[in-house]
C-alpha positions as MATLAB code, in Angstrom:
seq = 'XXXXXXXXXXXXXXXXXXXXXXXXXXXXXXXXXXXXXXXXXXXXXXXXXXXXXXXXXXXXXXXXXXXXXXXXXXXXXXXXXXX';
ca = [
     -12.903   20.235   64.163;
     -14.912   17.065   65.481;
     -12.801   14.173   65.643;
     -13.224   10.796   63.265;
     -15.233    8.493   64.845;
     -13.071    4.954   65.395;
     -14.807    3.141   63.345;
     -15.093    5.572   60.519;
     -11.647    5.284   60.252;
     -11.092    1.838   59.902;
     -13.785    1.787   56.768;
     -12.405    4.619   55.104;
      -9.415    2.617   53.343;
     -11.664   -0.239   52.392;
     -14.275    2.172   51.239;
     -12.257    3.910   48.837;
     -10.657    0.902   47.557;
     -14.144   -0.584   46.980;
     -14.799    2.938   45.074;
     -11.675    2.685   42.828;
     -12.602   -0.824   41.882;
     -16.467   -0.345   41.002;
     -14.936    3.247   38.890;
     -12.078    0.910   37.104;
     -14.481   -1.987   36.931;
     -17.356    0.282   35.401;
     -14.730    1.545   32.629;
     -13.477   -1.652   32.256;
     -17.350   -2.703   31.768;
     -17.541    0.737   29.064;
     -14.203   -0.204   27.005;
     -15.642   -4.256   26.281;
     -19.026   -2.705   25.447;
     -17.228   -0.565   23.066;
     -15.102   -3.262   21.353;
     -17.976   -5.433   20.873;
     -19.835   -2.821   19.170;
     -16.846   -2.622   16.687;
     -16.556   -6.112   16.218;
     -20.128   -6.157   15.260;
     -19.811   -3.518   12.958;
     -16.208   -5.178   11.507;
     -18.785   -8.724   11.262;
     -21.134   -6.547    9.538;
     -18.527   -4.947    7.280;
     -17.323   -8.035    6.370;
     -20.532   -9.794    5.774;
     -21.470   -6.885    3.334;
     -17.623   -7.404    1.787;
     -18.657  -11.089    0.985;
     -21.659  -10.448   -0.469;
     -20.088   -8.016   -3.038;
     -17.265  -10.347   -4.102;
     -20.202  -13.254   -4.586;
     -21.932  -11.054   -6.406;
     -18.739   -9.707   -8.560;
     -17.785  -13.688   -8.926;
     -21.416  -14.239  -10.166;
     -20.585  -11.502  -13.141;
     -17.167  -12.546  -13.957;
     -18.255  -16.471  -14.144;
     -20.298  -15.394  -16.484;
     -18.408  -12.853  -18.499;
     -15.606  -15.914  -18.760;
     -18.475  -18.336  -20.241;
     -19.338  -15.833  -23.265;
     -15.678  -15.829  -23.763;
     -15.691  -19.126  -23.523;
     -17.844  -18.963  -26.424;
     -16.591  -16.814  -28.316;
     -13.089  -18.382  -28.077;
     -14.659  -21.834  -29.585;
     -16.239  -19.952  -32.668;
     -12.990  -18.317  -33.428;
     -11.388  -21.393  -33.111;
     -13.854  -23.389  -35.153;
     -13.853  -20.565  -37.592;
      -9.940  -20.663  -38.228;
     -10.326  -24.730  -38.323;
     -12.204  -24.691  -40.907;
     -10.154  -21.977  -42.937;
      -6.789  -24.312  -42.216;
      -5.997  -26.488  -45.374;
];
C-alpha cells in the first residue's frame, strides 16, 4: 500500500468537515424549503377559510334582515289586535 502523501493528510479532516457541513447545510436548505411550502399552502388554506365565512356572513346578514321583517309585521299585527 502507497503511503498518504503529507499534505493529503493534513486536508483530509478539513475536507470532510467541509463535506458534513455542505450535506447538513443542503438538508437544512431542503427542510426551510419544505416549511415554506406549507406555510403557503396553510396562507392559502386560510385565505380560502375567510372567504367562506364572508360569504356565509353575507347569507346570514341577510337571512337576519327578513327576520327582521317579519318580526315587525308580527309585532305590528298583534299591536293592532291589543285593546
Amino acid at each position: 500500500m502507497p503511503p498518504v502523501p503529507a499534505g493529503l493528510s493534513e486536508w483530509f479532516a478539513p475536507g470532510v468537515y467541509v463535506g458534513v457541513v455542505v450535506l447538513l447545510f443542503g438538508a437544512l436548505n431542503k427542510r426551510i424549503d419544505d416549511l415554506n411550502k406549507r406555510i403557503d399552502d396553510l396562507r392559502d388554506d386560510l385565505k380560502a377559510s375567510e372567504a367562506r365565512q364572508r360569504e356565509e356572513m353575507r347569507e346570514l346578514r341577510s337571512d337576519l334582515k327578513a327576520l327582521g321583517g317579519k318580526v315587525d309585521r308580527l309585532v305590528e299585527t298583534l299591536a293592532a289586535k291589543a285593546p
